[in-house]
Amino acid sequence: MESFDNIYLDISKQSGKCRIAESGLGWKPAGGGAFTLDSSNIGGAHWSRAARGFELKILSRTSGVIQLDGFDAEDFDRLSKCLKLFFGINLENKEHALRGWNWGKGEFGKAELTFNVQNRPAFEIPYTEVSNTNLAGKNEVSVEFSLPQDGEDTGTNGALGGARAKGRKAGGGRDQLTEIRFYIPGTTTAKKEKTEEDGEPASGDDEELEEQYAANLFYDTLMDKAEIGEVAGDTFATFLDVLHLTPRGRFDVDMYETSFRMRGKTYDYKVQYEAIKKFMLLPKPDDLHTLICIGLDPPLRQGQTRYPFLVMQFKREEEVELDLNMTQEMIDEKYSGKLQAHYEQPQHSIVAQIFRGLAGKKVVTPSKDFISHHQQSGVKCSVKASEGYLFFLDKSFMFVPKPAQYISFENISVIVLSRVGGAISASRTFDLTITLKGGQGEHQFSNINREEQTSLQNFFDAKKLKVRNEMVDDSATLIAQALNDEDMASSDEEVVQKGADRGSADEDEESVDEDFHTETESDVAEEFDSAHESSGDSDAEMADAGNDSDPPADENTRPKKKAKTG
């Protein structure tokens, strides 16, 4: 048996002791559970430089990649001998590419994706760390990585399985890589099985070649290797073509035992039920649709955009029939009182019940203490330029669809009701500004119908929320301004009635301007008239224009134009 100290497992935060014996490999940190790997599960080993010295990479047959970092250069001979003696495998020495090039060749191995530069590996991505992949364009593929549930969920705790759990490697570092994108140009050919007219595979080994984008082949291969599209267990229920307002698009929703999957034309997502923090069923104030809002932590990511809430929209009166894909014994054993074998209800109700049964989350509905002027559970308003609906729950506010905002009552400092601007035309709507405690900022909801003010005020009083109504002062100001305008108008009428001398205003219709001489239209050519000719000397004309202020000697004679000198 060989023993090595100060070894790190899967980029763990703490070091431990690594032991290699004929029965297998073991690693144990100072304050955590031991990690063991049976000798029958060891398929290969690589030796290379790493962050803390030299790294021993074990390629297991079922558990992916095991990384042991912290060896010294002198340990190579000892490791090579014991691996050959105990497991019958050779320790391969691999040198990484250090050129820093960002172009190379991707190679799909058994347990990891390797990016090679000049036939040397630049970096490797274990399939166990890939959470999702999407086609970002016809030549671009994005790869998203798993994140640990908390800071302690790392490879340090060997009892958790080390590399066998997604996101455990990333949890060991202070900074975590969340996404990488590959640009893959060009097209390639892939083999495709011939099928008969009835859809069955054709007999024989005949295969036809199909040309497709290289990025598509890369995406399909990674999906298969990382088992992203495959979820443990069967699909319990599937809802086709569900309209999502956030993120925008239509997705097929597959419900599994521990997760659900959203399949769209461009993006696919897999969300664990553990990530669901809030589940709300909100009747849209149009009497036609119902919204389902799901709060996620960590949020859903689409490129650089994060979606902490999913917003689905269903037709309120659309009833469907659904049979769950599970036996009655399984329902009675695991989901007794939570799920039914058969449903015949509106679709939004079925989705809410299945989510509640599988995820174990409480379904939150709008508060009964709020009824709008139009007998609805929410009011129409705007957040900046985005229109949406503000719903009033028992312990929070919820604005949907985009940007979805959740505001808990316990974080509210004060609510201010104010009028837009100060014009009389703005009296039909008002603004609702919510200031948060501890200087966390504020949320403003604009263009709320004035008819909803009484309903909002009653709800705030029922929930004992601190409210400041600035519209009362605005109303007094508007009334005073209107009265002031009336006083000014009446005083003007009095002055006119007194018959005061208005100067030349009374003579406008009778007086004649003696300096004005009527002429025919042809006498003076306009600038845009065809008869007009430019003199070509604008400076001389501007000089003459300055002398026009002197009164002419004879009022009946027009001043003569100065002759051109150039």
Coordinates of C-alpha atoms in Angstrom, one line a residue:
M1 CA 0.0 0.0 0.0
E2 CA 1.2 3.5 -0.9
S3 CA 0.2 6.6 1.1
F4 CA 0.4 10.3 0.0
D5 CA -0.3 13.3 2.2
N6 CA -1.7 16.8 1.4
I7 CA -3.7 15.6 -1.6
Y8 CA -6.9 17.5 -2.8
L9 CA -9.8 15.6 -4.2
D10 CA -11.7 17.3 -7.1
I11 CA -10.5 20.8 -6.3
S12 CA -11.6 20.4 -2.7
K13 CA -11.1 23.2 -0.1
Q14 CA -9.3 20.9 2.3
S15 CA -6.5 18.4 1.8
G16 CA -6.4 14.8 2.9
K17 CA -4.5 11.6 2.8
C18 CA -4.6 9.4 -0.3
R19 CA -4.0 5.7 -0.1
I20 CA -3.7 3.2 -2.9
A21 CA -4.0 -0.5 -2.2
E22 CA -4.7 -3.7 -4.1
S23 CA -8.4 -3.3 -3.2
G24 CA -8.7 0.2 -4.6
L25 CA -8.2 3.8 -3.9
G26 CA -9.2 5.9 -0.9
W27 CA -9.0 9.5 0.2
K28 CA -10.0 11.0 3.6
P29 CA -9.7 14.7 4.7
A30 CA -9.1 15.8 8.2
G31 CA -12.7 16.6 9.1
G32 CA -14.9 14.8 6.5
G33 CA -16.1 11.5 5.3
A34 CA -13.8 9.1 3.3
F35 CA -14.1 8.6 -0.4
T36 CA -13.3 5.2 -1.9
L37 CA -13.1 3.8 -5.4
D38 CA -13.1 0.0 -6.0
S39 CA -10.2 -1.4 -8.1
S40 CA -12.7 -2.9 -10.6
N41 CA -14.0 0.7 -11.3
I42 CA -10.5 2.1 -12.3
G43 CA -10.2 2.2 -16.1
G44 CA -7.2 4.4 -16.7
A45 CA -4.9 7.1 -15.2
H46 CA -3.2 10.3 -16.4
W47 CA -0.4 12.4 -14.9
S48 CA 0.0 16.1 -15.6
R49 CA 0.9 19.5 -14.1
A50 CA -1.9 21.1 -12.1
A51 CA -2.7 24.0 -9.8
R52 CA -1.1 22.6 -6.7
G53 CA 1.8 20.7 -8.2
F54 CA 1.0 17.5 -10.2
E55 CA -2.3 15.8 -10.7
L56 CA -3.4 12.2 -10.9
K57 CA -6.5 11.8 -13.0
I58 CA -8.4 8.5 -12.6
L59 CA -10.8 7.6 -15.4
S60 CA -13.4 5.5 -13.6
R61 CA -15.7 3.1 -15.5
T62 CA -18.9 4.4 -13.9
S63 CA -18.1 7.6 -11.9
G64 CA -16.6 9.8 -14.5
V65 CA -13.3 11.6 -13.7
I66 CA -11.6 11.6 -10.3
Q67 CA -9.0 14.3 -9.8
L68 CA -6.3 14.1 -7.2
D69 CA -4.1 17.2 -7.0
G70 CA -1.1 18.0 -4.9
F71 CA 1.5 15.4 -5.8
D72 CA 5.2 16.1 -6.1
A73 CA 7.2 15.4 -9.2
E74 CA 9.1 12.6 -7.3
D75 CA 5.8 10.8 -6.7
F76 CA 5.4 9.8 -10.4
D77 CA 7.6 6.6 -10.1
R78 CA 5.8 5.4 -7.0
L79 CA 2.4 5.9 -8.5
S80 CA 3.3 4.3 -11.8
K81 CA 4.6 1.2 -10.1
C82 CA 1.7 0.7 -7.7
L83 CA -1.0 1.3 -10.4
K84 CA 0.8 -1.2 -12.7
L85 CA 1.1 -3.7 -9.9
F86 CA -2.3 -3.3 -8.3
F87 CA -4.6 -2.5 -11.2
G88 CA -2.6 -3.4 -14.3
I89 CA -2.8 0.0 -15.9
N90 CA -0.1 2.3 -17.2
L91 CA 0.2 5.9 -15.9
E92 CA 0.3 8.2 -19.0
N93 CA 2.2 11.5 -18.8
K94 CA 0.2 14.2 -20.6
E95 CA 1.6 17.7 -21.2
H96 CA -0.9 20.6 -21.6
A97 CA -0.8 23.2 -24.3
L98 CA 0.5 26.4 -23.0
R99 CA 0.3 28.6 -26.1
G100 CA -2.9 30.3 -24.9
W101 CA -4.7 29.9 -28.3
N102 CA -8.5 30.0 -28.2
W103 CA -8.9 27.9 -31.4
G104 CA -8.3 24.2 -31.6
K105 CA -10.1 20.9 -31.9
G106 CA -12.8 19.4 -29.6
E107 CA -12.5 15.7 -28.8
F108 CA -15.3 13.8 -27.0
G109 CA -13.8 11.2 -24.7
K110 CA -15.6 8.6 -22.6
A111 CA -15.8 10.8 -19.5
E112 CA -14.9 14.4 -20.6
L113 CA -14.7 16.8 -23.4
T114 CA -11.1 17.8 -24.3
F115 CA -10.1 21.0 -26.1
N116 CA -6.8 20.3 -27.9
V117 CA -4.3 22.8 -29.3
Q118 CA -1.7 21.2 -31.6
N119 CA -2.6 17.8 -30.3
R120 CA -2.1 18.8 -26.7
P121 CA -5.0 19.3 -24.2
A122 CA -5.6 22.9 -23.3
F123 CA -8.4 22.1 -20.9
E124 CA -10.9 19.4 -20.1
I125 CA -14.6 19.5 -19.2
P126 CA -16.0 16.5 -17.3
Y127 CA -19.5 15.6 -18.5
T128 CA -20.6 15.4 -14.9
E129 CA -20.1 19.2 -14.6
V130 CA -22.3 20.1 -17.6
S131 CA -25.8 21.1 -16.6
N132 CA -27.2 22.3 -19.9
T133 CA -26.2 23.1 -23.5
N134 CA -28.0 25.1 -26.2
L135 CA -27.5 26.3 -29.7
A136 CA -26.8 30.0 -29.4
G137 CA -26.7 30.3 -33.2
K138 CA -26.1 28.2 -36.3
N139 CA -22.4 28.1 -35.6
E140 CA -22.3 28.6 -31.8
V141 CA -22.9 26.3 -28.9
S142 CA -23.2 27.4 -25.3
V143 CA -22.3 25.0 -22.4
E144 CA -23.6 25.8 -18.9
F145 CA -22.0 24.3 -15.8
S146 CA -23.6 22.9 -12.7
L147 CA -23.3 24.9 -9.5
P148 CA -23.4 23.5 -6.0
Q149 CA -26.4 24.0 -3.8
D150 CA -24.3 25.5 -1.1
G151 CA -20.7 26.3 -0.3
E152 CA -20.1 23.1 1.7
D153 CA -21.4 20.8 -1.1
T154 CA -18.0 20.2 -2.6
G155 CA -15.6 17.4 -3.1
T156 CA -14.3 17.8 0.4
N157 CA -17.0 15.6 1.8
G158 CA -16.0 12.3 0.3
A159 CA -19.2 10.6 1.6
L160 CA -21.1 12.7 -1.0
G161 CA -19.4 10.9 -3.8
G162 CA -16.8 13.4 -5.1
A163 CA -17.1 13.6 -8.8
R164 CA -20.3 11.6 -9.0
A165 CA -22.4 14.6 -8.1
K166 CA -22.9 17.6 -10.5
G167 CA -21.4 20.9 -9.4
R168 CA -19.2 19.4 -6.6
K169 CA -16.0 20.3 -8.5
A170 CA -17.0 23.9 -9.1
G171 CA -17.9 24.4 -5.4
G172 CA -14.3 24.1 -4.4
G173 CA -13.2 27.4 -5.8
R174 CA -13.9 31.0 -4.7
D175 CA -14.9 31.9 -8.3
Q176 CA -16.9 29.5 -10.4
L177 CA -17.1 29.2 -14.2
T178 CA -20.8 29.2 -15.2
E179 CA -20.7 29.2 -19.0
I180 CA -18.4 28.7 -22.0
R181 CA -19.2 29.1 -25.7
F182 CA -17.7 27.4 -28.7
Y183 CA -17.8 28.8 -32.2
I184 CA -17.9 25.9 -34.7
P185 CA -18.0 27.0 -38.3
G186 CA -18.7 24.9 -41.4
T187 CA -20.8 21.8 -42.2
T188 CA -20.2 18.1 -41.8
T189 CA -21.8 14.8 -42.8
A190 CA -23.4 12.4 -40.3
K191 CA -24.7 9.0 -40.8
K192 CA -28.5 8.6 -40.7
E193 CA -30.4 5.3 -40.7
K194 CA -32.7 4.8 -43.6
T195 CA -36.4 4.3 -42.7
E196 CA -39.2 2.6 -44.5
E197 CA -42.5 4.3 -45.2
D198 CA -44.1 3.1 -42.0
G199 CA -41.3 4.6 -40.0
E200 CA -39.5 1.4 -39.1
P201 CA -35.8 1.1 -39.7
A202 CA -35.0 -0.4 -43.1
S203 CA -33.5 -3.9 -43.2
G204 CA -29.8 -4.2 -43.8
D205 CA -26.9 -2.0 -43.0
D206 CA -27.6 0.7 -45.5
E207 CA -27.1 4.2 -44.0
E208 CA -27.4 7.5 -45.8
L209 CA -25.2 10.5 -45.2
E210 CA -26.8 13.7 -44.1
E211 CA -25.1 17.1 -44.3
Q212 CA -25.7 19.4 -41.3
Y213 CA -24.0 22.2 -39.5
A214 CA -20.9 21.2 -37.4
A215 CA -22.3 23.0 -34.4
N216 CA -25.5 20.9 -34.6
L217 CA -23.4 17.7 -34.5
F218 CA -21.3 19.0 -31.6
Y219 CA -24.5 19.9 -29.7
D220 CA -26.2 16.5 -30.3
T221 CA -23.0 14.7 -29.2
L222 CA -22.6 16.7 -26.0
M223 CA -26.3 16.2 -25.2
D224 CA -25.8 12.4 -25.5
K225 CA -22.5 12.2 -23.7
A226 CA -23.6 14.5 -20.8
E227 CA -27.0 12.8 -20.6
I228 CA -28.7 16.2 -20.5
G229 CA -31.8 15.0 -22.3
E230 CA -32.1 11.9 -20.2
V231 CA -33.6 12.1 -16.8
A232 CA -33.7 9.2 -14.3
G233 CA -37.1 7.6 -14.4
D234 CA -40.0 7.9 -16.7
T235 CA -42.0 11.0 -17.6
F236 CA -45.0 11.2 -15.2
A237 CA -46.8 13.9 -17.3
T238 CA -46.2 16.0 -20.4
F239 CA -47.8 19.3 -21.3
L240 CA -47.3 20.3 -24.9
D241 CA -46.9 23.8 -26.4
V242 CA -47.2 25.8 -23.1
L243 CA -47.0 29.6 -23.6
H244 CA -44.3 31.1 -21.4
L245 CA -44.2 34.9 -21.0
T246 CA -40.9 34.7 -19.1
P247 CA -38.7 33.6 -20.8
R248 CA -40.7 34.3 -24.0
G249 CA -41.6 31.3 -26.1
R250 CA -43.5 28.0 -26.2
F251 CA -42.1 25.0 -24.4
D252 CA -43.1 21.4 -23.9
V253 CA -43.0 20.7 -20.1
D254 CA -42.0 17.2 -19.0
M255 CA -42.6 16.3 -15.3
Y256 CA -40.2 13.8 -13.7
E257 CA -39.9 12.5 -10.2
T258 CA -37.2 15.0 -9.0
S259 CA -37.2 17.6 -11.8
F260 CA -39.0 19.0 -14.8
R261 CA -37.8 19.8 -18.3
M262 CA -38.7 22.6 -20.7
R263 CA -38.1 21.7 -24.3
G264 CA -38.3 24.6 -26.9
K265 CA -37.2 25.1 -30.5
T266 CA -33.9 26.7 -29.5
Y267 CA -33.4 26.2 -25.8
D268 CA -33.8 23.3 -23.4
Y269 CA -33.9 23.6 -19.6
K270 CA -33.9 21.1 -16.8
V271 CA -34.9 22.4 -13.4
Q272 CA -34.7 20.5 -10.1
Y273 CA -37.7 20.7 -7.9
E274 CA -35.3 21.8 -5.1
A275 CA -34.7 25.0 -7.0
I276 CA -38.4 26.0 -6.8
K277 CA -38.8 28.5 -3.9
K278 CA -42.2 30.0 -4.8
F279 CA -45.2 28.8 -6.7
M280 CA -48.1 31.2 -7.4
L281 CA -51.4 30.8 -9.2
L282 CA -52.5 34.2 -10.4
P283 CA -55.8 34.8 -12.3
K284 CA -55.1 37.4 -15.0
P285 CA -57.5 40.4 -14.8
D286 CA -58.8 39.8 -18.3
D287 CA -61.2 37.0 -17.3
L288 CA -59.6 34.8 -20.0
H289 CA -56.2 33.6 -18.8
T290 CA -54.5 32.3 -15.6
L291 CA -50.8 32.8 -14.9
I292 CA -48.5 30.3 -13.1
C293 CA -45.4 32.0 -11.6
I294 CA -42.5 29.9 -10.4
G295 CA -39.7 31.4 -8.4
L296 CA -36.3 29.8 -8.9
D297 CA -33.1 29.9 -6.9
P298 CA -30.6 29.6 -8.6
P299 CA -32.3 31.4 -11.4
L300 CA -32.7 30.1 -15.0
R301 CA -29.9 31.4 -17.3
Q302 CA -30.1 32.1 -21.0
G303 CA -26.8 33.5 -22.1
Q304 CA -26.2 36.6 -20.0
T305 CA -29.8 36.9 -19.0
R306 CA -31.1 35.5 -15.7
Y307 CA -34.7 34.5 -15.1
P308 CA -35.5 34.2 -11.3
F309 CA -39.2 33.7 -12.3
L310 CA -40.9 31.5 -14.8
V311 CA -44.3 32.8 -16.0
M312 CA -46.7 30.5 -17.8
Q313 CA -50.0 31.5 -19.3
F314 CA -53.0 29.2 -19.7
K315 CA -56.6 29.7 -21.0
R316 CA -58.8 29.7 -18.0
E317 CA -61.7 27.7 -19.5
E318 CA -59.6 25.2 -21.5
E319 CA -60.2 21.7 -19.9
V320 CA -58.0 18.7 -20.6
E321 CA -57.9 15.1 -19.6
L322 CA -54.6 13.6 -18.3
D323 CA -53.6 10.2 -17.0
L324 CA -50.4 10.1 -14.9
N325 CA -47.8 7.7 -16.1
M326 CA -47.4 6.0 -12.8
T327 CA -49.0 2.9 -11.2
Q328 CA -51.7 3.2 -8.5
E329 CA -49.4 1.4 -6.0
M330 CA -46.8 4.2 -6.5
I331 CA -49.4 6.9 -6.0
D332 CA -50.6 5.3 -2.8
E333 CA -47.1 4.7 -1.5
K334 CA -45.4 8.0 -2.3
Y335 CA -48.0 10.5 -3.2
S336 CA -51.1 9.5 -1.2
G337 CA -53.4 12.5 -1.0
K338 CA -51.2 14.6 -3.3
L339 CA -51.7 13.2 -6.8
Q340 CA -54.5 11.4 -8.7
A341 CA -54.3 8.8 -11.4
H342 CA -56.7 10.7 -13.7
Y343 CA -57.4 14.4 -14.1
E344 CA -60.2 16.2 -16.0
Q345 CA -59.9 19.9 -15.1
P346 CA -58.7 23.1 -16.6
Q347 CA -55.1 22.8 -17.6
H348 CA -53.7 25.4 -15.2
S349 CA -55.3 23.6 -12.3
I350 CA -53.8 20.2 -13.3
V351 CA -50.3 21.8 -13.7
A352 CA -50.5 23.4 -10.3
Q353 CA -51.7 20.2 -8.6
I354 CA -48.9 18.1 -10.2
F355 CA -46.2 20.6 -9.2
R356 CA -47.6 20.7 -5.7
G357 CA -47.6 16.9 -5.5
L358 CA -44.1 16.3 -7.0
A359 CA -42.2 19.4 -5.7
G360 CA -44.1 19.6 -2.3
K361 CA -44.4 23.4 -2.7
K362 CA -47.4 25.4 -1.4
V363 CA -49.5 27.0 -4.1
V364 CA -49.9 30.7 -3.3
T365 CA -53.0 32.6 -4.5
P366 CA -54.0 36.3 -4.3
S367 CA -55.2 37.7 -1.0
K368 CA -59.0 37.7 -0.3
D369 CA -58.6 41.1 1.3
F370 CA -58.1 42.8 -2.0
I371 CA -60.9 43.2 -4.7
S372 CA -60.2 45.7 -7.4
H373 CA -62.8 48.2 -8.7
H374 CA -63.5 45.7 -11.6
Q375 CA -63.7 42.7 -9.2
Q376 CA -60.3 41.4 -10.0
S377 CA -57.3 40.2 -7.9
G378 CA -54.8 42.5 -9.6
V379 CA -54.5 45.9 -11.2
K380 CA -53.0 46.9 -14.5
C381 CA -49.9 49.1 -14.2
S382 CA -46.4 49.8 -15.7
V383 CA -42.8 49.4 -14.6
K384 CA -40.9 51.9 -16.7
A385 CA -42.0 51.1 -20.3
S386 CA -43.2 47.5 -19.5
E387 CA -46.9 47.0 -18.9
G388 CA -48.1 44.2 -16.6
Y389 CA -50.2 43.4 -13.6
L390 CA -49.6 43.9 -9.9
F391 CA -51.1 41.2 -7.7
F392 CA -51.7 41.5 -4.0
L393 CA -50.9 38.4 -2.0
D394 CA -51.3 37.8 1.7
K395 CA -47.6 38.5 2.5
S396 CA -46.2 40.1 -0.6
F397 CA -46.7 42.0 -3.9
M398 CA -46.0 40.2 -7.3
F399 CA -45.6 42.0 -10.6
V400 CA -45.7 40.0 -13.8
P401 CA -44.9 39.2 -16.5
K402 CA -41.7 41.2 -17.3
P403 CA -39.7 42.2 -15.4
A404 CA -41.1 39.9 -12.7
Q405 CA -40.8 41.4 -9.3
Y406 CA -41.5 39.9 -5.9
I407 CA -41.8 42.3 -2.9
S408 CA -42.3 40.9 0.6
F409 CA -44.2 43.0 3.1
E410 CA -41.6 42.5 5.8
N411 CA -39.0 44.4 3.6
I412 CA -41.3 47.4 2.9
S413 CA -40.5 50.7 4.7
V414 CA -43.2 52.9 3.3
I415 CA -45.7 53.0 0.4
V416 CA -46.3 56.4 -1.4
L417 CA -49.3 57.2 -3.5
S418 CA -48.6 60.1 -5.8
R419 CA -50.0 61.7 -9.0
V420 CA -48.1 61.7 -12.3
G421 CA -46.7 65.2 -12.8
G422 CA -49.3 67.8 -11.7
A423 CA -51.6 68.4 -14.6
I424 CA -55.3 68.0 -14.4
S425 CA -55.2 65.5 -17.2
A426 CA -53.1 63.2 -15.0
S427 CA -55.9 62.9 -12.4
R428 CA -57.1 59.7 -14.0
T429 CA -54.0 57.7 -12.9
F430 CA -51.6 57.7 -10.1
D431 CA -48.2 56.1 -9.1
L432 CA -47.5 53.5 -6.4
T433 CA -43.9 53.8 -5.0
I434 CA -42.7 51.1 -2.6
T435 CA -39.5 52.0 -0.6
L436 CA -37.6 49.1 0.9
K437 CA -35.9 49.0 4.3
G438 CA -32.2 49.4 4.8
G439 CA -31.7 51.4 1.7
Q440 CA -32.4 48.5 -0.7
G441 CA -34.0 50.8 -3.2
E442 CA -37.5 51.3 -4.4
H443 CA -40.1 49.9 -6.8
Q444 CA -42.4 52.3 -8.8
F445 CA -45.6 51.1 -10.5
S446 CA -47.1 53.8 -12.8
N447 CA -50.4 54.5 -14.5
I448 CA -52.7 52.8 -12.0
N449 CA -56.4 53.7 -12.6
R450 CA -57.6 56.3 -10.1
E451 CA -60.7 54.1 -9.5
E452 CA -58.4 51.5 -7.7
Q453 CA -57.2 54.0 -5.0
T454 CA -59.9 53.1 -2.5
S455 CA -59.3 49.3 -3.0
L456 CA -55.6 49.8 -2.5
Q457 CA -56.0 51.9 0.6
N458 CA -58.4 49.4 2.2
F459 CA -55.9 46.6 1.5
F460 CA -53.0 48.6 2.9
D461 CA -55.0 49.3 6.1
A462 CA -55.9 45.6 6.4
K463 CA -52.3 44.5 6.2
K464 CA -51.2 47.4 8.5
L465 CA -48.7 48.8 5.9
K466 CA -47.3 52.3 6.3
V467 CA -48.8 54.5 3.6
R468 CA -48.2 58.2 2.7
N469 CA -50.8 59.6 0.3
E470 CA -49.4 62.6 -1.5
M471 CA -52.4 62.9 -3.8
V472 CA -54.4 64.8 -1.1
D473 CA -51.9 67.7 -1.3
D474 CA -51.9 67.5 -5.1
S475 CA -55.7 67.8 -5.2
A476 CA -55.7 70.9 -3.0
T477 CA -53.0 72.5 -5.2
L478 CA -55.0 71.7 -8.4
I479 CA -58.2 73.2 -6.9
A480 CA -56.4 76.4 -5.9
Q481 CA -54.8 76.6 -9.3
A482 CA -58.2 76.2 -11.0
L483 CA -59.8 78.9 -8.8
N484 CA -56.9 81.3 -9.5
D485 CA -57.3 80.8 -13.2
E486 CA -61.0 81.7 -12.8
D487 CA -60.2 84.9 -10.9
M488 CA -57.7 86.0 -13.6
A489 CA -60.3 85.4 -16.3
S490 CA -63.0 87.4 -14.5
S491 CA -60.6 90.3 -13.9
D492 CA -59.7 90.5 -17.6
E493 CA -63.4 90.7 -18.5
E494 CA -63.9 93.6 -16.0
V495 CA -61.1 95.6 -17.6
V496 CA -62.5 95.1 -21.1
Q497 CA -66.0 96.2 -20.0
K498 CA -64.7 99.5 -18.6
G499 CA -64.0 100.6 -22.1
A500 CA -60.4 101.6 -21.5
D501 CA -58.3 102.9 -24.3
R502 CA -56.7 99.9 -26.1
G503 CA -54.4 102.1 -28.2
S504 CA -54.3 101.0 -31.9
A505 CA -56.1 97.8 -31.2
D506 CA -59.5 99.5 -32.0
E507 CA -58.2 100.9 -35.2
D508 CA -56.8 97.7 -36.7
E509 CA -59.7 97.2 -39.1
E510 CA -59.9 100.9 -40.3
S511 CA -56.4 102.3 -40.3
V512 CA -54.3 102.2 -43.4
D513 CA -50.6 101.7 -43.5
E514 CA -49.4 104.7 -45.6
D515 CA -45.9 103.2 -46.1
F516 CA -47.4 100.1 -47.8
H517 CA -47.8 100.3 -51.5
T518 CA -49.7 97.5 -53.3
E519 CA -48.1 96.2 -56.4
T520 CA -48.7 93.4 -58.8
E521 CA -47.2 90.0 -58.1
S522 CA -45.0 90.4 -61.2
D523 CA -43.3 93.6 -59.8
V524 CA -41.3 91.8 -57.2
A525 CA -39.9 88.4 -58.0
E526 CA -39.8 86.0 -55.0
E527 CA -36.8 83.9 -54.2
F528 CA -38.5 80.7 -55.4
D529 CA -40.0 82.3 -58.5
S530 CA -38.6 81.5 -61.9
A531 CA -38.3 85.3 -62.6
H532 CA -35.9 85.7 -59.6
E533 CA -32.2 86.1 -60.3
S534 CA -29.6 86.1 -57.7
S535 CA -27.3 89.1 -57.7
G536 CA -24.3 87.0 -56.7
D537 CA -23.2 89.7 -54.2
S538 CA -25.0 89.1 -50.9
D539 CA -22.5 91.2 -48.9
A540 CA -23.4 94.4 -50.9
E541 CA -27.1 93.7 -50.4
M542 CA -26.7 93.2 -46.6
A543 CA -24.8 96.6 -46.5
D544 CA -27.7 98.3 -48.3
A545 CA -30.1 96.7 -45.9
G546 CA -28.3 98.4 -43.0
N547 CA -29.0 101.8 -44.7
D548 CA -32.7 101.2 -45.0
S549 CA -33.2 102.5 -41.5
D550 CA -32.6 106.1 -42.7
P551 CA -35.9 107.8 -43.8
P552 CA -36.0 108.5 -47.5
A553 CA -36.2 112.1 -48.7
D554 CA -39.4 111.5 -50.6
E555 CA -41.9 109.0 -49.1
N556 CA -43.4 108.4 -52.6
T557 CA -40.2 107.4 -54.2
R558 CA -38.6 104.0 -53.6
P559 CA -34.8 104.0 -52.8
K560 CA -32.7 103.1 -55.7
K561 CA -30.6 99.9 -55.7
K562 CA -26.9 100.5 -55.6
A563 CA -25.2 99.5 -58.8
K564 CA -22.9 96.4 -58.8
T565 CA -19.3 97.3 -58.5
G566 CA -17.9 93.8 -59.4

